[in-house]
Short mmCIF file of C-alpha atoms and ligand atoms in Angstrom, two decimals:
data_model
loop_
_atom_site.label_atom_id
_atom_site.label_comp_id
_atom_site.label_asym_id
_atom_site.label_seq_id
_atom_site.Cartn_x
_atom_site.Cartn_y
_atom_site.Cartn_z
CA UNK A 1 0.00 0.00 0.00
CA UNK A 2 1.95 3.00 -1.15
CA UNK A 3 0.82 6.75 -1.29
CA UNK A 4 2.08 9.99 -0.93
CA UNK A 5 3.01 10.83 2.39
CA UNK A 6 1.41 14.12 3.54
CA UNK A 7 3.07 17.04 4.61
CA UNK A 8 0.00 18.90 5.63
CA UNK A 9 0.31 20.44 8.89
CA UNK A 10 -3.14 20.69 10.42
CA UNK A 11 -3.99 17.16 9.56
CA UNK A 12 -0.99 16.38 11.14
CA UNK A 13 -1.94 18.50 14.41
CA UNK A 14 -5.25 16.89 14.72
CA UNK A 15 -4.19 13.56 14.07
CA UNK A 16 -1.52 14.18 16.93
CA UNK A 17 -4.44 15.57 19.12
CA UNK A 18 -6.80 12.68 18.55
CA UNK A 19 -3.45 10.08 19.52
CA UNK A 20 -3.48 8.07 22.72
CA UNK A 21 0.21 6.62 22.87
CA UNK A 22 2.29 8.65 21.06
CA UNK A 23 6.07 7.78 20.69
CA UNK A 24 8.97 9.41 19.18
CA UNK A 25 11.80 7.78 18.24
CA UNK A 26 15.07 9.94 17.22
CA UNK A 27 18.56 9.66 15.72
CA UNK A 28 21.31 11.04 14.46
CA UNK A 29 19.89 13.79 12.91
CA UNK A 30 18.11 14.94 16.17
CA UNK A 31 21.38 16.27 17.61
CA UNK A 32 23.08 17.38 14.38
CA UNK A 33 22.07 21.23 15.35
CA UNK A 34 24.01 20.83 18.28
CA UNK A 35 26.80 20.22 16.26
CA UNK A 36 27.53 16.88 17.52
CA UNK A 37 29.46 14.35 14.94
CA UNK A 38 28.53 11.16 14.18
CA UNK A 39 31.12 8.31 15.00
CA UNK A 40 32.26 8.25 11.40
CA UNK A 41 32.54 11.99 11.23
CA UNK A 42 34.63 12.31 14.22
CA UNK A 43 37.46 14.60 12.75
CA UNK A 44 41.46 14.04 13.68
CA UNK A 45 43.39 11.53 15.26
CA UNK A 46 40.29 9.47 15.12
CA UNK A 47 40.37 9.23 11.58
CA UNK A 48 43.52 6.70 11.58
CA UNK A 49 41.51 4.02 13.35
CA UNK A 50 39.02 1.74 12.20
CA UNK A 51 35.84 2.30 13.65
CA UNK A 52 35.30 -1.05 15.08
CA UNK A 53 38.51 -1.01 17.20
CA UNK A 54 36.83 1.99 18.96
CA UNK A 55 33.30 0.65 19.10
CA UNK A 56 33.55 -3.02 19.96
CA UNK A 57 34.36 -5.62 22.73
CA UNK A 58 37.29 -7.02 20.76
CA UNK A 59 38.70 -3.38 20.33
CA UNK A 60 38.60 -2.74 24.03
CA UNK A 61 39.88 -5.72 25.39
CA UNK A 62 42.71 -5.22 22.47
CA UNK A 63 43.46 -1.29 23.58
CA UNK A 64 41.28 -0.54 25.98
CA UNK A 65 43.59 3.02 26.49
CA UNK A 66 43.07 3.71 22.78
CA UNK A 67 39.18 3.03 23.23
CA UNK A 68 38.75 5.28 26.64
CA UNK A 69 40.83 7.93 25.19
CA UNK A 70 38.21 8.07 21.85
CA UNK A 71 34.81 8.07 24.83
CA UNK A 72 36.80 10.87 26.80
CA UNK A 73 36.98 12.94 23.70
CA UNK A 74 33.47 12.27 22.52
CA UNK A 75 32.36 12.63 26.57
CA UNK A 76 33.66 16.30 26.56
CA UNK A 77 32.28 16.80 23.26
CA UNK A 78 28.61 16.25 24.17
CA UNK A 79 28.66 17.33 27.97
CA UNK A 80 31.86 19.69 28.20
CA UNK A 81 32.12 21.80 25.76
CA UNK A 82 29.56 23.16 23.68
CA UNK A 83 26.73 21.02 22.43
CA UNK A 84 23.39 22.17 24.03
CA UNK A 85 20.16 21.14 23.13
CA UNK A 86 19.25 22.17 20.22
CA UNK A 87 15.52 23.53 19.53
CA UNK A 88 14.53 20.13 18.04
CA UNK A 89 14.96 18.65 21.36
CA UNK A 90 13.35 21.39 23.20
CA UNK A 91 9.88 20.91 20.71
CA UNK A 92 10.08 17.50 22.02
CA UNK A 93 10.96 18.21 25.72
CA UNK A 94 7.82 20.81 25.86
CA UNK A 95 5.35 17.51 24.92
CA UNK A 96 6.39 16.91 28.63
CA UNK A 97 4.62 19.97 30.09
CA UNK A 98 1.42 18.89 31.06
CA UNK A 99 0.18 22.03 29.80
CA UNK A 100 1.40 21.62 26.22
CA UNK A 101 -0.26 18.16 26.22
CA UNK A 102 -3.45 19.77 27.48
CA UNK A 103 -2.91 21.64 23.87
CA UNK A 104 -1.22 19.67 21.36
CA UNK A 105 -1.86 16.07 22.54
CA UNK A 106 -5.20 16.19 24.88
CA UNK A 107 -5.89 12.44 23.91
CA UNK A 108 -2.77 10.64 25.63
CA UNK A 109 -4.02 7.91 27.73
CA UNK A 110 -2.42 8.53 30.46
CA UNK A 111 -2.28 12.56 30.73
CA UNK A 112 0.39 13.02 33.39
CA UNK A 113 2.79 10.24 30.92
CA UNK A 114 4.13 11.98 28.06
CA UNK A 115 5.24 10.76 24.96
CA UNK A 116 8.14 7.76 25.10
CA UNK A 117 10.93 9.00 23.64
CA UNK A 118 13.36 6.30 22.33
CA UNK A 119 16.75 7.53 21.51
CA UNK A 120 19.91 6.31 19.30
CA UNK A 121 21.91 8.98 20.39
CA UNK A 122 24.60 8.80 23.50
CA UNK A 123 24.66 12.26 23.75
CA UNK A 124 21.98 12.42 27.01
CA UNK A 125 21.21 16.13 25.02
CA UNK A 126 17.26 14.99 25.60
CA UNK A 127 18.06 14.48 29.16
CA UNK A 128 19.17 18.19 29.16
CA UNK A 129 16.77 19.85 27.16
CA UNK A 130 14.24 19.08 30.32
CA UNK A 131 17.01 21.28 32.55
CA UNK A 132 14.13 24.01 32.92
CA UNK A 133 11.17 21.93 33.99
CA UNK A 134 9.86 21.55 37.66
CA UNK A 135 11.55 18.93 39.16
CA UNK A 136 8.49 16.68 38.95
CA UNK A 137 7.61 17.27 35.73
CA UNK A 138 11.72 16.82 34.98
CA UNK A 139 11.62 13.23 36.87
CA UNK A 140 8.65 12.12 35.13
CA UNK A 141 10.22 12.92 31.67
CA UNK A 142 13.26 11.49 32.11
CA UNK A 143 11.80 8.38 32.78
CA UNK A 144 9.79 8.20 29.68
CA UNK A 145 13.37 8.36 27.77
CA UNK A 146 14.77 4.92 26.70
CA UNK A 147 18.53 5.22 24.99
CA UNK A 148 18.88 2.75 23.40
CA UNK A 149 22.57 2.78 22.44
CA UNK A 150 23.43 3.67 26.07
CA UNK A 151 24.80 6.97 26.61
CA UNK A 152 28.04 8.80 27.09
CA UNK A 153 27.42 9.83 30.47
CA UNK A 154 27.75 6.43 31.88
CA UNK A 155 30.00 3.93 32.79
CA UNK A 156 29.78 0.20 33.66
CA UNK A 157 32.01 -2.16 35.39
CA UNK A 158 33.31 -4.70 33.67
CA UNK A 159 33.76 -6.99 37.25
CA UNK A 160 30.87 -5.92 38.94
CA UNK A 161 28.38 -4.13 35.93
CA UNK A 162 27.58 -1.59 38.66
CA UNK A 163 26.39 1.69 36.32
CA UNK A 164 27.26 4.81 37.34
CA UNK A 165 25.38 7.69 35.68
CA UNK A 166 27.14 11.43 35.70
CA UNK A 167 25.10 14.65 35.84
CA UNK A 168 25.41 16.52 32.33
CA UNK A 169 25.96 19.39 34.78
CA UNK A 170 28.56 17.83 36.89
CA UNK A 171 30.06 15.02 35.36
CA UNK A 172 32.21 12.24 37.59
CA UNK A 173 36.07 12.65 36.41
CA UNK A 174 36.48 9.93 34.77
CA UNK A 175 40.72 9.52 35.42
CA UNK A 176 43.37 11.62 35.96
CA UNK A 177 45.39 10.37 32.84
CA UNK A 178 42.99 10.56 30.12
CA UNK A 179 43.00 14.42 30.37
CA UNK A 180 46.13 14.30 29.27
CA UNK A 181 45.45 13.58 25.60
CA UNK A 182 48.10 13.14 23.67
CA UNK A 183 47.31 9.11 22.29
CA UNK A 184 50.15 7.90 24.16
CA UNK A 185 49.62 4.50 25.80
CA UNK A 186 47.96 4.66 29.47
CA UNK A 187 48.43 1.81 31.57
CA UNK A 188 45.29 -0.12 32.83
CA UNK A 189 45.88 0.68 36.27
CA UNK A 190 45.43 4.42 35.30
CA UNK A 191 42.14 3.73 32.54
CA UNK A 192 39.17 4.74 34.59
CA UNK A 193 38.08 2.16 37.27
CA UNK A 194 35.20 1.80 39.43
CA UNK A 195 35.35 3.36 42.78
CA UNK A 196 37.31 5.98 40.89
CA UNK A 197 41.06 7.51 40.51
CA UNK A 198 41.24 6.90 44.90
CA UNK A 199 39.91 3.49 45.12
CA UNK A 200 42.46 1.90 47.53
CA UNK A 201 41.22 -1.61 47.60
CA UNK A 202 38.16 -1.06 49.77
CA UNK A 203 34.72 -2.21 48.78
CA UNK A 204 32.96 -0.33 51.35
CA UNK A 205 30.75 1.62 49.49
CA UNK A 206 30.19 -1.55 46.57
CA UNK A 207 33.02 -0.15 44.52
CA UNK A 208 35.14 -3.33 43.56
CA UNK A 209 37.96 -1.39 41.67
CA UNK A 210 37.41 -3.21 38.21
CA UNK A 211 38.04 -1.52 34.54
CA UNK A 212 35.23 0.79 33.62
CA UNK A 213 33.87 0.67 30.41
CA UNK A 214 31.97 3.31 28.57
CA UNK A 215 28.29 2.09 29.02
CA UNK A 216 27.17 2.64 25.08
CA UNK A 217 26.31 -0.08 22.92
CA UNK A 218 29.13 -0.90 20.29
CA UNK A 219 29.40 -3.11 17.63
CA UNK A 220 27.33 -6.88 18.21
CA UNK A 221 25.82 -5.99 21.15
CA UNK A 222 22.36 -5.90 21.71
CA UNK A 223 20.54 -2.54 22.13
CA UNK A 224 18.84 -1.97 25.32
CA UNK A 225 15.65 -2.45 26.52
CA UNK A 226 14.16 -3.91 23.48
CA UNK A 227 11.42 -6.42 25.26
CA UNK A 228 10.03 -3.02 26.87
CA UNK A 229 10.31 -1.10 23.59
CA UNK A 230 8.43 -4.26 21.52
CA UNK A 231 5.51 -4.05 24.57
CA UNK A 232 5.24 -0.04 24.22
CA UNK A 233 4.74 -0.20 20.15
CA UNK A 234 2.14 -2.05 20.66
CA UNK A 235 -0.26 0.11 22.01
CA UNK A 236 1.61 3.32 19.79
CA UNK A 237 -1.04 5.16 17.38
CA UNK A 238 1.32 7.60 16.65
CA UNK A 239 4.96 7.17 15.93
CA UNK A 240 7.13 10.13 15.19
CA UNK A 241 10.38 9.10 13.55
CA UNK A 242 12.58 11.72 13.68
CA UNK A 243 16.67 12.32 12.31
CA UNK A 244 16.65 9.15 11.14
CA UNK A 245 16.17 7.30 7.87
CA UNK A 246 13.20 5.24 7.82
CA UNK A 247 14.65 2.79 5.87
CA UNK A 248 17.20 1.61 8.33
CA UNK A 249 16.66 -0.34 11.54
CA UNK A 250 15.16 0.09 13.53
CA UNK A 251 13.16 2.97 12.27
CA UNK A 252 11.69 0.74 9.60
CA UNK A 253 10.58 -2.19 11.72
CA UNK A 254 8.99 0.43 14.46
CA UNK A 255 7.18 1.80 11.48
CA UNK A 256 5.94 -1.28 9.96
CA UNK A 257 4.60 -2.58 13.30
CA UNK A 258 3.05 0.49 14.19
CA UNK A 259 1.04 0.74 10.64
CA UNK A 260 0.12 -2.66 11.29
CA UNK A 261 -1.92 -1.93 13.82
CA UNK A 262 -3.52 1.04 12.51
CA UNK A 263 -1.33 3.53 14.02
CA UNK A 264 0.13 6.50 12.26
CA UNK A 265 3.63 7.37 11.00
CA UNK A 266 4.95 10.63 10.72
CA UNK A 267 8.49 11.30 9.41
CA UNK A 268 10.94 14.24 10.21
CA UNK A 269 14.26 14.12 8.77
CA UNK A 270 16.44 16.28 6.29
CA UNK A 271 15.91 14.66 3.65
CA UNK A 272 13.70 11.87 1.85
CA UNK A 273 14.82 8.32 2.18
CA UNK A 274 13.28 5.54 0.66
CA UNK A 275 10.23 3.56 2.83
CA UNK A 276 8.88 7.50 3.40
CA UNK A 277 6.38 7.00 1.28
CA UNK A 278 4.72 4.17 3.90
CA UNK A 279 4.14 6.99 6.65
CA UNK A 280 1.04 9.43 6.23
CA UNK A 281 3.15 12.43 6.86
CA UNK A 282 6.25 13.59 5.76
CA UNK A 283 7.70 16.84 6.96
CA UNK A 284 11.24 17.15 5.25
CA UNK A 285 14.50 19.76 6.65
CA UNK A 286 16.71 20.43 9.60
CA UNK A 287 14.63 18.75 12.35
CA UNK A 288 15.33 22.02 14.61
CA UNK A 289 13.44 23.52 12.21
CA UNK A 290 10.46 21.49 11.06
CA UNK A 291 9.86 20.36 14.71
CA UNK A 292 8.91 22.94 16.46
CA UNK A 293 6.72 24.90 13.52
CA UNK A 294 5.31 21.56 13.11
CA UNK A 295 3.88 20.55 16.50
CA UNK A 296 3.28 24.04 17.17
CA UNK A 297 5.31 24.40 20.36
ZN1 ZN B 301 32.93 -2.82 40.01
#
């Protein structure tokens, strides 16, 4: 069954007002405003290595100093220096304000839940875009956020998997040595390690002094809370797809399973990509653009 899609904004409003269980999901494209490069775009030193030997199990075990050093660069990137939200991510932070749903979505199901927002971007940039709300309004936002690729604010253990999450606003050091940045081999005693640069062999506080590891998903692993993401399209009428292509996974098996059932697909990216013409709306440019002018917020 293929149409045009349509890029008619009222019918788009009013189909978003009459939708009980909306989710968005977003890519790449999402935080290219806030000038943040995709892996492959990464500029410099970077450019000599293979991506794989910075985004995979077999690359870290083989240099894990190389493989922190390329997460401590992207790290300051995103939270450090000067990516901010751009206003793409602030048109979808507002569909948490209870009184923009009141306005733009008054048919969600459950009116103090907004939208799920499921996220292939490690940048945590949605996280921050909700900086402004009310703390309760903040808490129950950032709950409806699933990243699925992990994100660059975290770090696991690889002894005892305990995940330790950094504020975007104060982030944990990570170790001493990697702010040194100059490539050059750091020992594994010195690669960050949970419990931190003063761990001194205590467990006290359930800090077992194993190799961190940056907590994103790389290369064979499985994304993250997929079961919970399989049970929440099932009830979606109404999945925005936006930054990303919607022929790629997973945009394109979201957007199949969603039209199965009825629901609606609306499409935001920068430009066309084939399987756009299976959503009913199609709203094509910078996503910091189109987003907010679109949903009216
Ligand atoms: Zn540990």
């Amino acid at each position: 069954m293929s149409s045009t899609p349509s890029s008619d904004v009222a019918a788009f409003r009013a189909a978003l007002a009459s939708s009980k269980n909306i989710i968005v999901l977003a890519g790449a494209g999402l935080s290219a405003g806030s000038g943040i490069k995709t892996f492959r775009g990464a500029g410099g030193f970077w450019h000599q290595h293979d991506i794989q030997a910075v985004a995979s199990t077999e690359g870290f075990n083989e240099h894990p100093s190389l493989v922190w050093q390329f997460y401590y660069e992207r790290r300051e990137e995103c939270v450090l220096l000067e990516a901010k939200p751009n206003r793409a991510h602030h048109a979808l932070a507002s569909l948490s304000d209870p009184l923009v749903i009141a306005r733009v979505a008054p048919s969600l199901e459950a009116v103090n839940s907004p939208p799920l927002l499921i996220t292939q971007n490690i940048d945590s940039l949605s996280q921050r875009a909700l900086g402004d709300f009310p703390e309760e309004v903040r808490k129950a936002a950032e709950e409806r956020i699933l990243e699925m690729h992990g994100s660059i604010l975290t770090t696991r253990c690889t002894s005892c998997q305990h995940i330790h999450r950094s504020s975007p606003s104060n982030p944990s050091p990570l170790a001493a040595a990697l702010a040194k940045r100059d490539g050059s081999d750091i020992p594994l005693a010195e690669l960050p390690r949970c419990g931190g640069d003063g761990w001194a062999g205590s467990n006290r506080y359930g800090r077992c002094g194993g190799l961190l590891r940056p907590n994103v998903i790389w290369f064979g692993e499985v994304p993250e809370h997929m079961g919970e993401i399989a049970r929440k399209l099932n009830w979606c009428d109404m999945l925005l797809v936006v930054g990303t292509s919607s022929l790629v996974h997973p945009a394109a098996g979201f957007a199949a399973n969603v039209k199965k059932r009825g629901g609606k697909v609306a499409v935001f990216n920068l430009e066309r990509s084939r399987g756009d013409e299976d959503a009913d709306f199609l709203f094509l440019g910078p996503c910091e653009e189109t987003l907010p002018q679109v949903l009216g917020v």
